[in-house]
mmCIF file of C-alpha atoms in Angstrom:
data_model
loop_
_atom_site.group_PDB
_atom_site.id
_atom_site.type_symbol
_atom_site.label_atom_id
_atom_site.label_comp_id
_atom_site.label_asym_id
_atom_site.label_seq_id
_atom_site.Cartn_x
_atom_site.Cartn_y
_atom_site.Cartn_z
ATOM 1 C CA GLU A 788 179.545 179.610 -115.960
ATOM 2 C CA LEU A 789 182.293 182.263 -116.389
ATOM 3 C CA LYS A 790 185.459 181.300 -115.082
ATOM 4 C CA VAL A 791 188.897 183.403 -115.035
ATOM 5 C CA GLU A 792 192.402 182.051 -115.007
ATOM 6 C CA GLN A 793 195.416 184.069 -114.518
ATOM 7 C CA ASN A 794 199.061 183.157 -115.125
ATOM 8 C CA PRO A 795 201.262 182.671 -113.627
ATOM 9 C CA LEU A 796 200.035 182.706 -110.345
ATOM 10 C CA PHE A 797 203.338 183.269 -108.728
ATOM 11 C CA LEU A 798 206.136 185.525 -110.452
ATOM 12 C CA SER A 799 209.475 186.475 -108.886
ATOM 13 C CA MET A 800 211.491 188.901 -111.019
ATOM 14 C CA GLN A 801 214.404 191.369 -110.472
ATOM 15 C CA GLU A 802 213.866 195.127 -110.265
ATOM 16 C CA GLY A 803 214.292 196.622 -113.777
ATOM 17 C CA LYS A 804 212.882 193.578 -115.612
ATOM 18 C CA ASN A 805 209.891 193.549 -117.765
ATOM 19 C CA TYR A 806 207.079 190.870 -117.263
ATOM 20 C CA THR A 807 203.527 190.141 -118.489
ATOM 21 C CA ILE A 808 200.520 188.628 -116.333
ATOM 22 C CA TYR A 809 197.730 187.017 -118.300
ATOM 23 C CA CYS A 810 194.223 186.691 -117.945
ATOM 24 C CA ASN A 811 191.776 184.306 -119.617
ATOM 25 C CA TYR A 812 188.169 184.274 -119.307
ATOM 26 C CA SER A 813 185.795 181.800 -120.562
ATOM 27 C CA THR A 814 182.429 183.768 -121.575
ATOM 28 C CA THR A 815 182.083 187.040 -123.606
ATOM 29 C CA SER A 816 182.215 189.869 -121.362
ATOM 30 C CA ASP A 817 182.357 193.762 -122.268
ATOM 31 C CA ARG A 818 184.530 194.738 -119.070
ATOM 32 C CA LEU A 819 187.429 193.604 -117.300
ATOM 33 C CA TYR A 820 189.071 195.061 -114.193
ATOM 34 C CA TRP A 821 192.519 194.721 -112.591
ATOM 35 C CA TYR A 822 193.060 195.162 -108.943
ATOM 36 C CA ARG A 823 196.132 195.156 -106.756
ATOM 37 C CA GLN A 824 195.958 193.619 -103.229
ATOM 38 C CA ASP A 825 198.731 194.174 -100.685
ATOM 39 C CA PRO A 826 199.080 191.528 -97.821
ATOM 40 C CA GLY A 827 196.394 191.969 -95.373
ATOM 41 C CA LYS A 828 195.024 194.848 -97.049
ATOM 42 C CA SER A 829 191.966 195.520 -99.334
ATOM 43 C CA LEU A 830 191.683 195.507 -103.033
ATOM 44 C CA GLU A 831 192.799 198.773 -105.016
ATOM 45 C CA SER A 832 191.534 199.361 -108.485
ATOM 46 C CA LEU A 833 194.074 199.789 -111.186
ATOM 47 C CA PHE A 834 192.115 199.796 -114.475
ATOM 48 C CA VAL A 835 188.876 199.072 -116.111
ATOM 49 C CA LEU A 836 188.806 198.006 -119.671
ATOM 50 C CA LEU A 837 185.741 198.418 -121.444
ATOM 51 C CA SER A 838 186.198 197.558 -125.056
ATOM 52 C CA ASN A 839 188.146 195.445 -127.487
ATOM 53 C CA GLY A 840 191.794 196.755 -128.100
ATOM 54 C CA ALA A 841 191.468 198.968 -124.915
ATOM 55 C CA VAL A 842 194.865 199.740 -123.591
ATOM 56 C CA LYS A 843 195.530 201.868 -120.327
ATOM 57 C CA GLN A 844 198.703 202.718 -118.706
ATOM 58 C CA GLU A 845 199.263 203.981 -115.151
ATOM 59 C CA GLY A 846 203.186 204.486 -114.443
ATOM 60 C CA ARG A 847 205.061 201.328 -115.096
ATOM 61 C CA LEU A 848 201.673 199.173 -115.580
ATOM 62 C CA MET A 849 199.826 198.777 -118.498
ATOM 63 C CA ALA A 850 196.786 196.907 -119.260
ATOM 64 C CA SER A 851 195.072 195.749 -122.448
ATOM 65 C CA LEU A 852 191.936 193.814 -123.549
ATOM 66 C CA ASP A 853 191.418 191.427 -126.331
ATOM 67 C CA THR A 854 187.632 190.421 -126.186
ATOM 68 C CA LYS A 855 187.944 188.162 -129.352
ATOM 69 C CA ALA A 856 190.512 186.082 -127.560
ATOM 70 C CA ARG A 857 188.871 186.671 -124.231
ATOM 71 C CA LEU A 858 192.156 187.766 -122.857
ATOM 72 C CA SER A 859 193.784 190.625 -120.952
ATOM 73 C CA THR A 860 197.333 191.213 -120.222
ATOM 74 C CA LEU A 861 198.919 193.497 -117.524
ATOM 75 C CA HIS A 862 202.310 194.261 -118.271
ATOM 76 C CA ILE A 863 205.027 195.473 -115.810
ATOM 77 C CA THR A 864 207.737 197.674 -117.396
ATOM 78 C CA ALA A 865 211.165 197.994 -115.497
ATOM 79 C CA ALA A 866 209.675 196.711 -112.280
ATOM 80 C CA VAL A 867 210.523 198.334 -108.967
ATOM 81 C CA HIS A 868 210.080 196.911 -105.508
ATOM 82 C CA ASP A 869 207.021 198.835 -104.645
ATOM 83 C CA LEU A 870 204.951 196.858 -107.350
ATOM 84 C CA SER A 871 205.418 193.811 -105.092
ATOM 85 C CA ALA A 872 201.612 192.784 -104.325
ATOM 86 C CA THR A 873 198.999 190.245 -105.617
ATOM 87 C CA TYR A 874 197.109 191.498 -108.699
ATOM 88 C CA PHE A 875 193.694 190.168 -109.809
ATOM 89 C CA CYS A 876 191.943 190.495 -113.003
ATOM 90 C CA ALA A 877 188.058 190.385 -112.599
ATOM 91 C CA VAL A 878 185.214 190.050 -115.226
ATOM 92 C CA GLY A 879 181.611 190.676 -115.072
ATOM 93 C CA ALA A 880 179.341 193.435 -114.449
ATOM 94 C CA GLN A 881 177.588 193.218 -111.149
ATOM 95 C CA LYS A 882 178.838 190.093 -110.050
ATOM 96 C CA LEU A 883 182.455 190.181 -110.580
ATOM 97 C CA VAL A 884 184.384 186.779 -111.043
ATOM 98 C CA PHE A 885 188.014 187.149 -109.996
ATOM 99 C CA GLY A 886 190.965 185.330 -111.159
ATOM 100 C CA GLN A 887 192.876 183.335 -108.816
ATOM 101 C CA GLY A 888 195.476 186.195 -108.429
ATOM 102 C CA THR A 889 199.280 186.542 -109.337
ATOM 103 C CA ARG A 890 201.519 187.045 -106.317
ATOM 104 C CA LEU A 891 204.413 189.156 -107.697
ATOM 105 C CA THR A 892 207.580 189.714 -105.772
ATOM 106 C CA ILE A 893 210.186 192.092 -106.975
ATOM 107 C CA ASN A 894 213.589 191.701 -105.693
ATOM 108 C CA PRO A 895 216.266 194.416 -105.593
ATOM 109 C CA ASP B 181 191.375 204.991 -98.997
ATOM 110 C CA SER B 182 188.664 204.201 -100.867
ATOM 111 C CA GLY B 183 186.032 205.776 -99.067
ATOM 112 C CA VAL B 184 184.322 202.543 -98.049
ATOM 113 C CA THR B 185 184.239 201.770 -94.316
ATOM 114 C CA GLN B 186 183.765 198.480 -92.576
ATOM 115 C CA THR B 187 183.467 197.406 -88.858
ATOM 116 C CA PRO B 188 184.524 195.636 -87.256
ATOM 117 C CA LYS B 189 188.201 194.939 -88.362
ATOM 118 C CA HIS B 190 188.398 191.671 -86.834
ATOM 119 C CA LEU B 191 186.116 189.262 -85.101
ATOM 120 C CA ILE B 192 186.739 186.120 -83.469
ATOM 121 C CA THR B 193 184.004 183.933 -82.558
ATOM 122 C CA ALA B 194 182.833 180.214 -81.831
ATOM 123 C CA THR B 195 181.048 177.722 -84.232
ATOM 124 C CA GLY B 196 177.253 177.826 -83.850
ATOM 125 C CA GLN B 197 177.362 181.775 -83.280
ATOM 126 C CA ARG B 198 175.940 184.442 -85.234
ATOM 127 C CA VAL B 199 177.697 187.785 -86.164
ATOM 128 C CA THR B 200 176.780 190.765 -88.219
ATOM 129 C CA LEU B 201 179.403 192.918 -90.222
ATOM 130 C CA ARG B 202 178.604 196.227 -91.398
ATOM 131 C CA CYS B 203 179.539 198.348 -94.400
ATOM 132 C CA SER B 204 179.070 202.163 -95.171
ATOM 133 C CA PRO B 205 179.595 202.725 -98.964
ATOM 134 C CA ARG B 206 181.164 205.958 -100.498
ATOM 135 C CA SER B 207 179.248 209.039 -100.248
ATOM 136 C CA GLY B 208 176.881 208.985 -103.202
ATOM 137 C CA ASP B 209 177.382 205.189 -104.276
ATOM 138 C CA LEU B 210 173.854 203.162 -104.402
ATOM 139 C CA SER B 211 175.297 199.869 -104.952
ATOM 140 C CA VAL B 212 176.843 197.629 -102.266
ATOM 141 C CA TYR B 213 178.510 194.429 -102.950
ATOM 142 C CA TRP B 214 179.770 191.519 -100.441
ATOM 143 C CA TYR B 215 182.641 189.430 -101.201
ATOM 144 C CA GLN B 216 184.247 186.364 -99.175
ATOM 145 C CA GLN B 217 187.826 185.798 -99.743
ATOM 146 C CA SER B 218 189.658 182.622 -98.392
ATOM 147 C CA LEU B 219 192.661 180.697 -99.302
ATOM 148 C CA ASP B 220 190.578 177.750 -100.733
ATOM 149 C CA GLN B 221 187.928 179.290 -102.567
ATOM 150 C CA GLY B 222 189.743 182.727 -103.403
ATOM 151 C CA LEU B 223 187.440 186.001 -103.963
ATOM 152 C CA GLN B 224 183.694 184.994 -104.264
ATOM 153 C CA PHE B 225 180.961 187.399 -104.848
ATOM 154 C CA LEU B 226 178.253 187.007 -102.323
ATOM 155 C CA ILE B 227 175.422 189.452 -103.084
ATOM 156 C CA GLN B 228 174.357 192.731 -104.439
ATOM 157 C CA TYR B 229 172.111 195.485 -103.303
ATOM 158 C CA TYR B 230 171.453 198.668 -104.982
ATOM 159 C CA ASN B 231 169.404 201.472 -103.230
ATOM 160 C CA GLY B 232 168.020 198.925 -100.749
ATOM 161 C CA GLU B 233 166.755 196.194 -103.402
ATOM 162 C CA GLU B 234 168.580 192.856 -103.603
ATOM 163 C CA ARG B 235 170.156 193.072 -107.236
ATOM 164 C CA ALA B 236 172.560 190.051 -107.719
ATOM 165 C CA LYS B 237 173.322 186.884 -105.796
ATOM 166 C CA GLY B 238 176.128 184.810 -105.975
ATOM 167 C CA ASN B 239 177.383 181.836 -103.909
ATOM 168 C CA ILE B 240 175.777 183.062 -100.761
ATOM 169 C CA LEU B 241 174.922 180.407 -98.348
ATOM 170 C CA GLU B 242 171.476 180.142 -97.024
ATOM 171 C CA ARG B 243 172.940 180.852 -93.486
ATOM 172 C CA PHE B 244 174.143 184.075 -94.841
ATOM 173 C CA SER B 245 171.927 187.286 -95.326
ATOM 174 C CA ALA B 246 172.322 190.781 -95.977
ATOM 175 C CA GLN B 247 170.354 194.037 -96.232
ATOM 176 C CA GLN B 248 170.675 197.632 -97.304
ATOM 177 C CA PHE B 249 169.183 200.280 -95.066
ATOM 178 C CA PRO B 250 167.541 203.497 -96.239
ATOM 179 C CA ASP B 251 170.841 205.417 -95.296
ATOM 180 C CA LEU B 252 172.368 202.990 -97.750
ATOM 181 C CA HIS B 253 174.775 201.194 -95.129
ATOM 182 C CA SER B 254 174.680 197.438 -95.485
ATOM 183 C CA GLU B 255 174.856 194.494 -93.155
ATOM 184 C CA LEU B 256 175.975 191.009 -93.605
ATOM 185 C CA ASN B 257 174.672 188.382 -91.070
ATOM 186 C CA LEU B 258 176.457 185.265 -90.807
ATOM 187 C CA SER B 259 174.663 182.627 -88.727
ATOM 188 C CA SER B 260 175.279 179.153 -87.400
ATOM 189 C CA LEU B 261 178.953 179.714 -88.166
ATOM 190 C CA GLU B 262 181.468 176.906 -88.992
ATOM 191 C CA LEU B 263 185.116 176.621 -88.980
ATOM 192 C CA GLY B 264 185.151 177.063 -92.808
ATOM 193 C CA ASP B 265 183.365 180.571 -92.620
ATOM 194 C CA SER B 266 186.707 181.923 -91.478
ATOM 195 C CA ALA B 267 187.714 184.145 -94.117
ATOM 196 C CA LEU B 268 187.973 187.932 -95.063
ATOM 197 C CA TYR B 269 184.890 189.673 -95.870
ATOM 198 C CA PHE B 270 184.814 192.620 -98.075
ATOM 199 C CA CYS B 271 182.127 195.051 -98.906
ATOM 200 C CA ALA B 272 182.656 197.069 -102.077
ATOM 201 C CA SER B 273 180.249 199.868 -103.564
ATOM 202 C CA SER B 274 179.821 201.699 -106.798
ATOM 203 C CA VAL B 275 177.846 204.525 -107.977
ATOM 204 C CA GLY B 276 175.034 202.230 -109.397
ATOM 205 C CA ILE B 277 173.468 204.613 -111.874
ATOM 206 C CA LYS B 278 172.724 201.383 -113.994
ATOM 207 C CA GLY B 279 172.317 199.284 -110.854
ATOM 208 C CA GLY B 280 175.914 198.101 -111.228
ATOM 209 C CA GLY B 281 178.609 197.417 -113.496
ATOM 210 C CA GLU B 282 180.727 200.327 -112.576
ATOM 211 C CA THR B 283 184.197 200.065 -110.969
ATOM 212 C CA GLN B 284 183.728 198.610 -107.576
ATOM 213 C CA TYR B 285 185.655 200.315 -104.613
ATOM 214 C CA PHE B 286 186.573 197.984 -101.765
ATOM 215 C CA GLY B 287 186.548 198.473 -98.207
ATOM 216 C CA PRO B 288 189.209 197.380 -95.873
ATOM 217 C CA GLY B 289 187.477 194.236 -94.987
ATOM 218 C CA THR B 290 186.492 192.256 -91.850
ATOM 219 C CA ARG B 291 188.689 189.229 -90.792
ATOM 220 C CA LEU B 292 186.524 186.648 -89.028
ATOM 221 C CA LEU B 293 187.866 183.818 -87.253
ATOM 222 C CA VAL B 294 185.542 181.012 -86.313
ATOM 223 C CA LEU B 295 187.168 178.556 -83.466
#
């Protein structure tokens, strides 16, 4: 059974700092997704990573995938308050298995 | 706005009742997925339909059923409701060229409260 684990689950950081969220998964998968969820809102697609070594960047967020280590990272550069949200990684094709989510709070 | 619509936004009902949640996928998307989000279980995949046919099944209770209609909208039926069914129910859609496996775009969700 595929399991997806994120860490940390809670992250409070200051504006301007860098940090990384980790996503480990238990069985081989050829695609990994990152989503963002604001409180009480829907999930917004951020990245889809399709192959080993894939790296994608959008603004202050950069995601990477290491399929051999079954690990994806979401790196936040020079955080700003607007990035405060819960971030989920998800693995799979049709049935996505989600991590627990990382609640990120960025303080001024 | 993902282009996926869900109705109603909120639903309050009593234990033992039956409700229907409705989802319209993005224009052109053939696959529809249903997920449940709760505090204790997190986000869980329930079921997928592709062009009217059930394609994948997850942790969906027997009291729950779904279907996708010829116009591609989908309905999730929840019956004999229990307190533990209170959750946020999301519908997602994808292009579905390969029957699934592309980026899934999520609707705004239906918040169900069972009293």
